[in-house]
Amino acid sequence: TAYAILSGLVGSEMCIRDRFGCMFTGLLFLAVIIGSIVFHVWTPWWWTDIASNWSAMDDTIILSFWIGGGVFILVCLFMVYCIFRYQYKEGRRSEYKPEDKKLEKGLTWLTTIGVVALLAPGLVVWNNYIRVPDNAIQVEVMAWQWGWKYRLPGQDGKLGASNNRIISDDNPYGLNIDDPNGKDDVFVESNELHLLKDRPVKILLRSIDVLHNFYVPQFRSKMDAVPGTITFYWFEPNKNGEYEVLCAEYCGVAHYAMRGKVVVEDKGSYNKWLSEQETFSSFTAKNINNKLNKKKLVKINNLSSNKNSILKEQDVR
Ligand code: CUA
């Protein structure tokens, strides 16, 4: 539209000079309108296939296209009309009309209806987007510079309480070790997440450093992960397949590489995958073992470097 208005101004300038300039500008305008419609219909950048319940997202965007596109076409056609209708004629004077109550009223109402139609459907969809169904599986998405990892509730269906301030090598998700709900939590320390088909998921977003945004285009849903707080939304994957995860918030030099994979599958393969993941308790136990082994190693190393050590190298001289 800005381009159209600009060429309109240039056009009226040209109209003052000659009729051909006027004709040219009018045709240019028509070309812009037709070109825009043709590109919209034949665009190579249309959405991916949808694989979730959120067709309402598509509907609201299509509605925005209709309203925005309709206004664009009307404004452009009006300017084409003006270029021809009001072109320069010797002796013709422009009319001075500082105020037109009727026109202003009409335009105000039209704009109001347009803006309401653009915003209201989005509010309705948003309301559904954050009202999570009771049978949703909780999935925690943990974003970091630069990758993803996940946490799922264990048998109890509940995620243990967490706090970013207590994140450490021993506790990569910052879980409250006194919370019994966290003991059976499942750690997915990989950028590949599996989801059950036709079962709603509640996505809980966390970030350990800066803003990120968990986005799978096929699910149509996304939200920022904000360090220090937990944001959430829900969706229901309804098509088996592998989908790419993208970070949709600029988060530093490797933002482009912050990709992952979501696999939507049936119960059998989902449960198999789930059973291969590690729980918080097994992670902690393994970690303690590693530490003990490390201590033993340190001891052995100390012994061998000790002057009185029986492992001391023989003097070759
Ligand atoms: Cu994380 Cu961009």
PDB file of C-alpha atoms and ligand atoms in Angstrom, residues 212 247 249-251 255 258, ligand 1:
ATOM      1  CA  HIS A 212      13.684 -18.689  22.289  1.00  0.00           C
ATOM      2  CA  CYS A 247      13.512 -21.622  16.927  1.00  0.00           C
ATOM      3  CA  GLU A 249      13.024 -15.993  18.134  1.00  0.00           C
ATOM      4  CA  TYR A 250      16.399 -14.524  17.291  1.00  0.00           C
ATOM      5  CA  CYS A 251      18.654 -15.796  20.076  1.00  0.00           C
ATOM      6  CA  HIS A 255      19.906 -19.233  16.152  1.00  0.00           C
ATOM      7  CA  MET A 258      18.536 -24.396  16.672  1.00  0.00           C
TER       8      MET A 258
HETATM    9 CU1  CUA B   1      16.768 -20.033  20.042  1.00  0.00          CU
HETATM   10 CU2  CUA B   1      16.591 -18.625  18.165  1.00  0.00          CU
END
